[in-house]
PDB file of N, CA and C in Angstrom:
ATOM      1  N   MET D   1     -17.755   0.331 -43.194  1.00 54.00           N
ATOM      2  CA  MET D   1     -16.647   1.067 -42.478  1.00 54.00           C
ATOM      3  C   MET D   1     -16.923   2.307 -41.862  1.00 54.00           C
ATOM      4  N   ALA D   2     -16.581   2.275 -40.603  1.00 57.00           N
ATOM      5  CA  ALA D   2     -16.833   3.532 -39.633  1.00 57.00           C
ATOM      6  C   ALA D   2     -16.356   4.525 -39.912  1.00 57.00           C
ATOM      7  N   GLY D   3     -17.221   5.728 -39.851  1.00 59.00           N
ATOM      8  CA  GLY D   3     -16.414   7.002 -40.269  1.00 59.00           C
ATOM      9  C   GLY D   3     -15.819   7.516 -38.621  1.00 59.00           C
ATOM     10  N   PRO D   4     -15.443   8.942 -39.073  1.00 60.00           N
ATOM     11  CA  PRO D   4     -14.666   9.442 -37.952  1.00 60.00           C
ATOM     12  C   PRO D   4     -15.582   9.715 -36.676  1.00 60.00           C
ATOM     13  N   ASP D   5     -16.647  10.040 -36.830  1.00 59.00           N
ATOM     14  CA  ASP D   5     -17.637  10.581 -35.958  1.00 59.00           C
ATOM     15  C   ASP D   5     -17.933   9.332 -35.234  1.00 59.00           C
ATOM     16  N   SER D   6     -18.084   7.915 -36.046  1.00 61.00           N
ATOM     17  CA  SER D   6     -18.557   6.934 -35.290  1.00 61.00           C
ATOM     18  C   SER D   6     -17.634   6.487 -34.404  1.00 61.00           C
ATOM     19  N   THR D   7     -16.269   6.452 -34.839  1.00 69.00           N
ATOM     20  CA  THR D   7     -15.064   6.087 -33.886  1.00 69.00           C
ATOM     21  C   THR D   7     -14.891   6.973 -32.787  1.00 69.00           C
ATOM     22  N   ALA D   8     -15.111   8.381 -32.881  1.00 64.00           N
ATOM     23  CA  ALA D   8     -15.101   9.317 -31.606  1.00 64.00           C
ATOM     24  C   ALA D   8     -16.240   9.045 -30.686  1.00 64.00           C
ATOM     25  N   ALA D   9     -17.261   8.743 -31.387  1.00 62.00           N
ATOM     26  CA  ALA D   9     -18.549   8.226 -30.370  1.00 62.00           C
ATOM     27  C   ALA D   9     -18.079   7.170 -29.397  1.00 62.00           C
ATOM     28  N   THR D  10     -17.566   6.051 -30.295  1.00 63.00           N
ATOM     29  CA  THR D  10     -17.234   4.720 -29.258  1.00 63.00           C
ATOM     30  C   THR D  10     -16.036   4.960 -28.522  1.00 63.00           C
ATOM     31  N   LYS D  11     -15.245   5.948 -28.815  1.00 62.00           N
ATOM     32  CA  LYS D  11     -14.113   6.137 -27.542  1.00 62.00           C
ATOM     33  C   LYS D  11     -14.597   7.004 -26.653  1.00 62.00           C
ATOM     34  N   SER D  12     -15.442   7.772 -26.966  1.00 62.00           N
ATOM     35  CA  SER D  12     -15.960   8.712 -25.962  1.00 62.00           C
ATOM     36  C   SER D  12     -16.936   7.726 -24.981  1.00 62.00           C
ATOM     37  N   HIS D  13     -17.744   6.916 -25.348  1.00 61.00           N
ATOM     38  CA  HIS D  13     -18.642   5.785 -24.653  1.00 61.00           C
ATOM     39  C   HIS D  13     -17.544   4.934 -23.703  1.00 61.00           C
ATOM     40  N   GLN D  14     -16.682   4.398 -24.320  1.00 67.00           N
ATOM     41  CA  GLN D  14     -15.359   3.852 -23.564  1.00 67.00           C
ATOM     42  C   GLN D  14     -15.090   4.393 -22.409  1.00 67.00           C
ATOM     43  N   VAL D  15     -14.736   5.909 -22.746  1.00 67.00           N
ATOM     44  CA  VAL D  15     -13.969   6.675 -21.473  1.00 67.00           C
ATOM     45  C   VAL D  15     -15.324   6.844 -20.381  1.00 67.00           C
ATOM     46  N   GLY D  16     -16.651   7.217 -21.355  1.00 68.00           N
ATOM     47  CA  GLY D  16     -17.657   7.520 -20.057  1.00 68.00           C
ATOM     48  C   GLY D  16     -17.760   6.187 -19.062  1.00 68.00           C
ATOM     49  N   ASP D  17     -17.842   4.790 -20.048  1.00 73.00           N
ATOM     50  CA  ASP D  17     -18.013   3.459 -19.092  1.00 73.00           C
ATOM     51  C   ASP D  17     -16.699   3.435 -17.944  1.00 73.00           C
ATOM     52  N   THR D  18     -15.522   3.615 -18.371  1.00 73.00           N
ATOM     53  CA  THR D  18     -14.557   3.498 -17.590  1.00 73.00           C
ATOM     54  C   THR D  18     -14.810   4.483 -16.368  1.00 73.00           C
ATOM     55  N   SER D  19     -15.055   5.558 -16.550  1.00 70.00           N
ATOM     56  CA  SER D  19     -15.314   6.836 -15.807  1.00 70.00           C
ATOM     57  C   SER D  19     -16.088   6.081 -14.765  1.00 70.00           C
ATOM     58  N   ALA D  20     -17.443   5.914 -15.261  1.00 71.00           N
ATOM     59  CA  ALA D  20     -18.448   5.056 -14.223  1.00 71.00           C
ATOM     60  C   ALA D  20     -18.123   3.868 -13.392  1.00 71.00           C
ATOM     61  N   LYS D  21     -17.028   3.059 -13.674  1.00 72.00           N
ATOM     62  CA  LYS D  21     -16.604   2.210 -13.250  1.00 72.00           C
ATOM     63  C   LYS D  21     -15.368   2.680 -12.007  1.00 72.00           C
ATOM     64  N   LEU D  22     -14.831   3.479 -12.673  1.00 72.00           N
ATOM     65  CA  LEU D  22     -13.890   4.062 -11.409  1.00 72.00           C
ATOM     66  C   LEU D  22     -14.486   5.175 -10.348  1.00 72.00           C
ATOM     67  N   ASN D  23     -15.383   5.484 -10.606  1.00 75.00           N
ATOM     68  CA  ASN D  23     -16.325   6.288  -9.469  1.00 75.00           C
ATOM     69  C   ASN D  23     -16.929   5.567  -8.578  1.00 75.00           C
ATOM     70  N   ASN D  24     -17.235   3.905  -8.843  1.00 73.00           N
ATOM     71  CA  ASN D  24     -17.499   3.223  -8.047  1.00 73.00           C
ATOM     72  C   ASN D  24     -16.578   2.234  -7.060  1.00 73.00           C
ATOM     73  N   LEU D  25     -15.254   2.618  -7.651  1.00 73.00           N
ATOM     74  CA  LEU D  25     -14.011   1.740  -7.145  1.00 73.00           C
ATOM     75  C   LEU D  25     -13.789   2.304  -5.534  1.00 73.00           C
ATOM     76  N   THR D  26     -13.599   1.559  -4.602  1.00 73.00           N
ATOM     77  CA  THR D  26     -13.091   1.995  -3.411  1.00 73.00           C
ATOM     78  C   THR D  26     -12.198   0.965  -2.865  1.00 73.00           C
ATOM     79  N   LEU D  27     -10.905   1.461  -2.205  1.00 73.00           N
ATOM     80  CA  LEU D  27      -9.824   0.736  -1.790  1.00 73.00           C
ATOM     81  C   LEU D  27     -10.096   0.935  -0.250  1.00 73.00           C
ATOM     82  N   ARG D  28      -9.815  -0.196   0.218  1.00 73.00           N
ATOM     83  CA  ARG D  28      -9.696  -0.099   1.785  1.00 73.00           C
ATOM     84  C   ARG D  28      -8.134  -0.180   1.896  1.00 73.00           C
ATOM     85  N   ILE D  29      -7.524   0.953   2.941  1.00 79.00           N
ATOM     86  CA  ILE D  29      -6.246   0.537   2.985  1.00 79.00           C
ATOM     87  C   ILE D  29      -5.623   0.521   4.197  1.00 79.00           C
ATOM     88  N   TRP D  30      -6.807   0.410   5.405  1.00 81.00           N
ATOM     89  CA  TRP D  30      -6.567  -0.028   6.812  1.00 81.00           C
ATOM     90  C   TRP D  30      -7.584  -0.823   7.172  1.00 81.00           C
ATOM     91  N   PRO D  31      -7.270  -1.900   8.024  1.00 87.00           N
ATOM     92  CA  PRO D  31      -5.777  -2.233   8.534  1.00 87.00           C
ATOM     93  C   PRO D  31      -5.182  -2.988   7.455  1.00 87.00           C
ATOM     94  N   PRO D  32      -3.974  -3.047   7.349  1.00 90.00           N
ATOM     95  CA  PRO D  32      -3.171  -3.961   6.423  1.00 90.00           C
ATOM     96  C   PRO D  32      -3.455  -5.435   6.557  1.00 90.00           C
ATOM     97  N   THR D  33      -3.296  -5.845   5.906  1.00 92.00           N
ATOM     98  CA  THR D  33      -3.500  -7.577   5.650  1.00 92.00           C
ATOM     99  C   THR D  33      -2.430  -7.987   6.390  1.00 92.00           C
ATOM    100  N   GLN D  34      -2.589  -9.319   6.773  1.00 95.00           N
ATOM    101  CA  GLN D  34      -1.250  -9.936   7.466  1.00 95.00           C
ATOM    102  C   GLN D  34      -0.298 -10.054   6.644  1.00 95.00           C
ATOM    103  N   ARG D  35      -0.598 -10.503   5.337  1.00 96.00           N
ATOM    104  CA  ARG D  35       0.600 -10.771   4.319  1.00 96.00           C
ATOM    105  C   ARG D  35       1.372  -9.508   4.269  1.00 96.00           C
ATOM    106  N   THR D  36       0.875  -8.172   4.160  1.00 95.00           N
ATOM    107  CA  THR D  36       1.575  -6.962   3.916  1.00 95.00           C
ATOM    108  C   THR D  36       2.214  -6.755   5.274  1.00 95.00           C
ATOM    109  N   ARG D  37       1.726  -7.099   6.361  1.00 95.00           N
ATOM    110  CA  ARG D  37       2.389  -6.827   7.612  1.00 95.00           C
ATOM    111  C   ARG D  37       3.746  -7.731   7.640  1.00 95.00           C
ATOM    112  N   ASP D  38       3.502  -9.016   7.300  1.00 97.00           N
ATOM    113  CA  ASP D  38       4.792 -10.062   6.973  1.00 97.00           C
ATOM    114  C   ASP D  38       5.621  -9.480   6.222  1.00 97.00           C
ATOM    115  N   ALA D  39       5.479  -8.888   4.907  1.00 97.00           N
ATOM    116  CA  ALA D  39       6.286  -8.564   4.008  1.00 97.00           C
ATOM    117  C   ALA D  39       7.026  -7.354   4.535  1.00 97.00           C
ATOM    118  N   VAL D  40       6.465  -6.426   5.515  1.00 96.00           N
ATOM    119  CA  VAL D  40       7.085  -5.314   5.957  1.00 96.00           C
ATOM    120  C   VAL D  40       8.320  -6.011   6.733  1.00 96.00           C
ATOM    121  N   ILE D  41       8.089  -6.626   7.743  1.00 97.00           N
ATOM    122  CA  ILE D  41       8.855  -7.228   8.487  1.00 97.00           C
ATOM    123  C   ILE D  41       9.848  -8.054   7.663  1.00 97.00           C
ATOM    124  N   ASN D  42       9.605  -8.855   6.835  1.00 97.00           N
ATOM    125  CA  ASN D  42      10.591  -9.692   5.981  1.00 97.00           C
ATOM    126  C   ASN D  42      11.365  -8.617   5.479  1.00 97.00           C
ATOM    127  N   ARG D  43      11.026  -7.358   4.684  1.00 95.00           N
ATOM    128  CA  ARG D  43      11.872  -6.419   4.386  1.00 95.00           C
ATOM    129  C   ARG D  43      12.782  -5.840   5.373  1.00 95.00           C
ATOM    130  N   LEU D  44      12.280  -5.286   6.458  1.00 94.00           N
ATOM    131  CA  LEU D  44      12.977  -4.932   7.600  1.00 94.00           C
ATOM    132  C   LEU D  44      14.062  -5.868   7.787  1.00 94.00           C
ATOM    133  N   ILE D  45      13.853  -7.149   8.068  1.00 95.00           N
ATOM    134  CA  ILE D  45      14.854  -8.253   8.609  1.00 95.00           C
ATOM    135  C   ILE D  45      16.005  -8.112   7.582  1.00 95.00           C
ATOM    136  N   GLU D  46      15.632  -8.173   6.179  1.00 93.00           N
ATOM    137  CA  GLU D  46      16.728  -8.004   4.920  1.00 93.00           C
ATOM    138  C   GLU D  46      17.518  -6.664   5.287  1.00 93.00           C
ATOM    139  N   THR D  47      16.730  -5.574   5.527  1.00 92.00           N
ATOM    140  CA  THR D  47      17.558  -4.353   5.454  1.00 92.00           C
ATOM    141  C   THR D  47      18.385  -4.408   6.765  1.00 92.00           C
ATOM    142  N   LEU D  48      18.174  -4.911   7.625  1.00 92.00           N
ATOM    143  CA  LEU D  48      19.092  -4.642   8.871  1.00 92.00           C
ATOM    144  C   LEU D  48      20.128  -5.705   8.722  1.00 92.00           C
ATOM    145  N   SER D  49      20.092  -6.687   8.260  1.00 93.00           N
ATOM    146  CA  SER D  49      21.092  -7.854   8.125  1.00 93.00           C
ATOM    147  C   SER D  49      21.517  -8.198   6.974  1.00 93.00           C
ATOM    148  N   SER D  50      21.151  -7.357   6.023  1.00 90.00           N
ATOM    149  CA  SER D  50      21.901  -7.724   4.718  1.00 90.00           C
ATOM    150  C   SER D  50      23.231  -6.473   4.354  1.00 90.00           C
ATOM    151  N   SER D  51      24.142  -6.869   3.983  1.00 86.00           N
ATOM    152  CA  SER D  51      25.156  -5.945   3.832  1.00 86.00           C
ATOM    153  C   SER D  51      25.099  -5.076   2.380  1.00 86.00           C
ATOM    154  N   GLN D  52      23.987  -5.422   1.979  1.00 87.00           N
ATOM    155  CA  GLN D  52      23.500  -4.819   0.479  1.00 87.00           C
ATOM    156  C   GLN D  52      22.599  -3.384   0.712  1.00 87.00           C
ATOM    157  N   SER D  53      22.137  -3.174   1.734  1.00 85.00           N
ATOM    158  CA  SER D  53      21.150  -2.186   1.993  1.00 85.00           C
ATOM    159  C   SER D  53      22.048  -1.006   2.277  1.00 85.00           C
ATOM    160  N   LEU D  54      21.404   0.345   2.112  1.00 87.00           N
ATOM    161  CA  LEU D  54      22.194   1.573   2.506  1.00 87.00           C
ATOM    162  C   LEU D  54      22.415   1.679   3.734  1.00 87.00           C
ATOM    163  N   LEU D  55      21.535   1.574   4.478  1.00 84.00           N
ATOM    164  CA  LEU D  55      21.349   1.554   6.038  1.00 84.00           C
ATOM    165  C   LEU D  55      22.371   0.893   6.529  1.00 84.00           C
ATOM    166  N   SER D  56      22.643  -0.682   6.120  1.00 85.00           N
ATOM    167  CA  SER D  56      23.694  -1.449   6.624  1.00 85.00           C
ATOM    168  C   SER D  56      24.855  -1.184   5.950  1.00 85.00           C
ATOM    169  N   LYS D  57      25.088  -0.400   5.076  1.00 87.00           N
ATOM    170  CA  LYS D  57      26.402   0.042   4.438  1.00 87.00           C
ATOM    171  C   LYS D  57      27.084   1.171   5.373  1.00 87.00           C
ATOM    172  N   ARG D  58      26.155   1.951   5.578  1.00 90.00           N
ATOM    173  CA  ARG D  58      26.396   3.203   6.479  1.00 90.00           C
ATOM    174  C   ARG D  58      26.768   2.712   8.051  1.00 90.00           C
ATOM    175  N   TYR D  59      25.746   1.908   8.765  1.00 90.00           N
ATOM    176  CA  TYR D  59      25.721   1.883  10.217  1.00 90.00           C
ATOM    177  C   TYR D  59      26.193   0.258  10.518  1.00 90.00           C
ATOM    178  N   GLY D  60      26.069  -0.736   9.502  1.00 92.00           N
ATOM    179  CA  GLY D  60      26.774  -1.722   9.887  1.00 92.00           C
ATOM    180  C   GLY D  60      25.220  -2.909   9.957  1.00 92.00           C
ATOM    181  N   THR D  61      25.697  -4.105   9.673  1.00 93.00           N
ATOM    182  CA  THR D  61      24.645  -4.866  10.137  1.00 93.00           C
ATOM    183  C   THR D  61      24.588  -5.687  11.324  1.00 93.00           C
ATOM    184  N   ILE D  62      23.263  -6.424  11.535  1.00 94.00           N
ATOM    185  CA  ILE D  62      22.930  -7.249  12.880  1.00 94.00           C
ATOM    186  C   ILE D  62      22.658  -8.561  12.519  1.00 94.00           C
ATOM    187  N   PRO D  63      23.151  -9.591  13.321  1.00 95.00           N
ATOM    188  CA  PRO D  63      22.853 -10.952  12.900  1.00 95.00           C
ATOM    189  C   PRO D  63      21.289 -11.064  12.579  1.00 95.00           C
ATOM    190  N   LYS D  64      20.935 -12.106  11.765  1.00 95.00           N
ATOM    191  CA  LYS D  64      19.466 -12.105  11.104  1.00 95.00           C
ATOM    192  C   LYS D  64      18.568 -12.537  12.407  1.00 95.00           C
ATOM    193  N   GLU D  65      18.837 -13.300  13.660  1.00 96.00           N
ATOM    194  CA  GLU D  65      18.067 -13.543  14.561  1.00 96.00           C
ATOM    195  C   GLU D  65      17.891 -12.237  15.386  1.00 96.00           C
ATOM    196  N   GLU D  66      18.714 -11.292  15.557  1.00 96.00           N
ATOM    197  CA  GLU D  66      18.433  -9.932  16.148  1.00 96.00           C
ATOM    198  C   GLU D  66      17.824  -9.173  15.310  1.00 96.00           C
ATOM    199  N   ALA D  67      18.005  -9.240  13.892  1.00 95.00           N
ATOM    200  CA  ALA D  67      17.340  -8.337  12.960  1.00 95.00           C
ATOM    201  C   ALA D  67      15.830  -8.771  13.040  1.00 95.00           C
ATOM    202  N   SER D  68      15.417  -9.964  13.216  1.00 97.00           N
ATOM    203  CA  SER D  68      14.211 -10.552  13.119  1.00 97.00           C
ATOM    204  C   SER D  68      13.392  -9.996  14.331  1.00 97.00           C
ATOM    205  N   ALA D  69      14.149 -10.086  15.458  1.00 97.00           N
ATOM    206  CA  ALA D  69      13.227  -9.583  16.876  1.00 97.00           C
ATOM    207  C   ALA D  69      13.251  -8.088  16.549  1.00 97.00           C
ATOM    208  N   ALA D  70      13.924  -7.349  16.136  1.00 96.00           N
ATOM    209  CA  ALA D  70      13.804  -6.038  16.058  1.00 96.00           C
ATOM    210  C   ALA D  70      12.747  -5.363  15.030  1.00 96.00           C
ATOM    211  N   ALA D  71      12.914  -6.026  14.050  1.00 96.00           N
ATOM    212  CA  ALA D  71      11.663  -5.897  12.781  1.00 96.00           C
ATOM    213  C   ALA D  71      10.393  -6.051  13.529  1.00 96.00           C
ATOM    214  N   MET D  72      10.315  -7.299  14.171  1.00 97.00           N
ATOM    215  CA  MET D  72       8.866  -7.474  14.542  1.00 97.00           C
ATOM    216  C   MET D  72       8.379  -6.205  15.751  1.00 97.00           C
ATOM    217  N   LEU D  73       9.266  -6.039  16.331  1.00 97.00           N
ATOM    218  CA  LEU D  73       9.119  -5.032  17.156  1.00 97.00           C
ATOM    219  C   LEU D  73       8.833  -3.751  16.482  1.00 97.00           C
ATOM    220  N   ILE D  74       9.636  -3.235  15.629  1.00 96.00           N
ATOM    221  CA  ILE D  74       9.584  -2.219  14.771  1.00 96.00           C
ATOM    222  C   ILE D  74       7.968  -1.833  14.048  1.00 96.00           C
ATOM    223  N   GLU D  75       7.750  -3.225  13.237  1.00 96.00           N
ATOM    224  CA  GLU D  75       6.652  -3.132  12.774  1.00 96.00           C
ATOM    225  C   GLU D  75       5.260  -2.893  13.872  1.00 96.00           C
ATOM    226  N   GLN D  76       5.072  -3.942  14.825  1.00 96.00           N
ATOM    227  CA  GLN D  76       4.191  -3.713  15.937  1.00 96.00           C
ATOM    228  C   GLN D  76       4.144  -2.348  16.230  1.00 96.00           C
ATOM    229  N   GLU D  77       5.392  -1.607  16.772  1.00 95.00           N
ATOM    230  CA  GLU D  77       5.233  -0.419  17.261  1.00 95.00           C
ATOM    231  C   GLU D  77       4.467   0.688  16.097  1.00 95.00           C
ATOM    232  N   ALA D  78       5.077   0.718  14.864  1.00 94.00           N
ATOM    233  CA  ALA D  78       4.583   1.371  13.629  1.00 94.00           C
ATOM    234  C   ALA D  78       3.089   1.028  13.659  1.00 94.00           C
ATOM    235  N   PHE D  79       2.566  -0.331  13.583  1.00 93.00           N
ATOM    236  CA  PHE D  79       1.215  -0.639  13.475  1.00 93.00           C
ATOM    237  C   PHE D  79       0.332   0.188  14.247  1.00 93.00           C
ATOM    238  N   SER D  80       0.771  -0.128  15.562  1.00 92.00           N
ATOM    239  CA  SER D  80       0.040   0.550  16.800  1.00 92.00           C
ATOM    240  C   SER D  80      -0.154   2.055  16.767  1.00 92.00           C
ATOM    241  N   LEU D  81       1.161   2.786  16.458  1.00 91.00           N
ATOM    242  CA  LEU D  81       0.881   4.180  16.141  1.00 91.00           C
ATOM    243  C   LEU D  81       0.226   4.465  14.910  1.00 91.00           C
ATOM    244  N   ALA D  82       0.400   3.946  13.966  1.00 89.00           N
ATOM    245  CA  ALA D  82      -0.499   4.313  12.773  1.00 89.00           C
ATOM    246  C   ALA D  82      -1.898   3.820  13.027  1.00 89.00           C
ATOM    247  N   GLY D  83      -2.458   2.832  14.038  1.00 87.00           N
ATOM    248  CA  GLY D  83      -3.830   2.685  14.256  1.00 87.00           C
ATOM    249  C   GLY D  83      -4.249   3.561  15.056  1.00 87.00           C
ATOM    250  N   ALA D  84      -3.601   4.027  16.182  1.00 84.00           N
ATOM    251  CA  ALA D  84      -3.905   5.111  16.982  1.00 84.00           C
ATOM    252  C   ALA D  84      -4.133   6.464  16.499  1.00 84.00           C
ATOM    253  N   SER D  85      -3.356   6.688  15.374  1.00 77.00           N
ATOM    254  CA  SER D  85      -3.462   8.158  14.694  1.00 77.00           C
ATOM    255  C   SER D  85      -4.678   8.005  13.933  1.00 77.00           C
ATOM    256  N   PHE D  86      -5.056   6.725  13.261  1.00 71.00           N
ATOM    257  CA  PHE D  86      -5.888   6.651  12.053  1.00 71.00           C
ATOM    258  C   PHE D  86      -7.300   7.380  12.592  1.00 71.00           C
ATOM    259  N   SER D  87      -7.665   8.531  11.434  1.00 60.00           N
ATOM    260  CA  SER D  87      -8.689   9.037  11.825  1.00 60.00           C
ATOM    261  C   SER D  87      -9.988   9.040  10.705  1.00 60.00           C
ATOM    262  N   GLY D  88      -9.596   8.491   9.621  1.00 54.00           N
ATOM    263  CA  GLY D  88     -10.299   8.448   8.505  1.00 54.00           C
ATOM    264  C   GLY D  88     -11.528   7.074   8.417  1.00 54.00           C
ATOM    265  N   GLU D  89     -11.878   6.879   9.369  1.00 51.00           N
ATOM    266  CA  GLU D  89     -12.854   5.535   9.612  1.00 51.00           C
ATOM    267  C   GLU D  89     -14.127   5.648   9.154  1.00 51.00           C
ATOM    268  N   ASP D  90     -14.667   4.668   8.452  1.00 52.00           N
ATOM    269  CA  ASP D  90     -16.033   4.519   8.194  1.00 52.00           C
ATOM    270  C   ASP D  90     -16.737   3.560   9.580  1.00 52.00           C
ATOM    271  N   ASP D  91     -17.897   3.145   9.356  1.00 49.00           N
ATOM    272  CA  ASP D  91     -18.200   2.196  10.456  1.00 49.00           C
ATOM    273  C   ASP D  91     -17.688   1.187  10.804  1.00 49.00           C
ATOM    274  N   SER D  92     -16.565   0.540   9.669  1.00 53.00           N
ATOM    275  CA  SER D  92     -16.237  -0.725  10.038  1.00 53.00           C
ATOM    276  C   SER D  92     -14.646  -0.706  10.249  1.00 53.00           C
ATOM    277  N   GLY D  93     -14.274   0.577  10.736  1.00 51.00           N
ATOM    278  CA  GLY D  93     -13.135   0.827  11.081  1.00 51.00           C
ATOM    279  C   GLY D  93     -12.107   0.949  10.062  1.00 51.00           C
ATOM    280  N   MET D  94     -12.456   0.940   8.821  1.00 51.00           N
ATOM    281  CA  MET D  94     -11.296   0.887   8.031  1.00 51.00           C
ATOM    282  C   MET D  94     -11.796   2.287   6.942  1.00 51.00           C
ATOM    283  N   GLU D  95     -10.645   2.697   6.461  1.00 51.00           N
ATOM    284  CA  GLU D  95     -10.725   4.100   5.843  1.00 51.00           C
ATOM    285  C   GLU D  95     -11.090   3.620   3.957  1.00 51.00           C
ATOM    286  N   THR D  96     -11.917   4.150   3.678  1.00 50.00           N
ATOM    287  CA  THR D  96     -12.497   3.966   2.262  1.00 50.00           C
ATOM    288  C   THR D  96     -11.665   5.333   1.396  1.00 50.00           C
ATOM    289  N   SER D  97     -11.097   4.794   0.438  1.00 52.00           N
ATOM    290  CA  SER D  97     -10.871   6.013  -0.670  1.00 52.00           C
ATOM    291  C   SER D  97     -11.132   5.720  -1.765  1.00 52.00           C
ATOM    292  N   ARG D  98     -11.630   7.101  -2.270  1.00 52.00           N
ATOM    293  CA  ARG D  98     -12.350   6.783  -3.859  1.00 52.00           C
ATOM    294  C   ARG D  98     -11.636   7.296  -4.836  1.00 52.00           C
ATOM    295  N   CYS D  99     -11.491   6.454  -5.864  1.00 52.00           N
ATOM    296  CA  CYS D  99     -10.284   6.995  -6.749  1.00 52.00           C
ATOM    297  C   CYS D  99     -11.418   7.964  -7.895  1.00 52.00           C
ATOM    298  N   ILE D 100     -11.067   8.937  -7.960  1.00 54.00           N
ATOM    299  CA  ILE D 100     -11.553  10.082  -8.726  1.00 54.00           C
ATOM    300  C   ILE D 100     -10.899  10.239 -10.116  1.00 54.00           C
ATOM    301  N   PRO D 101     -11.407   9.835 -11.125  1.00 53.00           N
ATOM    302  CA  PRO D 101     -10.850   9.741 -12.628  1.00 53.00           C
ATOM    303  C   PRO D 101     -10.140  11.221 -13.067  1.00 53.00           C
ATOM    304  N   ARG D 102      -9.155  11.421 -13.638  1.00 54.00           N
ATOM    305  CA  ARG D 102      -8.725  12.750 -14.198  1.00 54.00           C
ATOM    306  C   ARG D 102      -9.755  13.070 -15.339  1.00 54.00           C
ATOM    307  N   ARG D 103      -9.687  14.255 -15.491  1.00 52.00           N
ATOM    308  CA  ARG D 103     -10.689  14.807 -16.738  1.00 52.00           C
ATOM    309  C   ARG D 103      -9.749  15.600 -17.625  1.00 52.00           C
TER     310      ARG D 103
END
């Protein structure tokens, strides 16, 4: 049976391994995938055309076809503006974020 010192050493080793893995983890957040962009458009369509959204309850709904066209324009403009103001680029044009573990 392992003693308390052995258990503490094992946990410390596991924390060190996890920390090392997180130090090497990078997340690329720009540009978003087409799947993400499509999800944004679908959510906008739902928000604009559904009577269940807070915006629609306050301002009313628009027909689904009109909501679809508006959602595509909103997403395209937002994507263009975000891309134009994006400044944290590496040589591939994508931002790289490092996850820094808490100590």
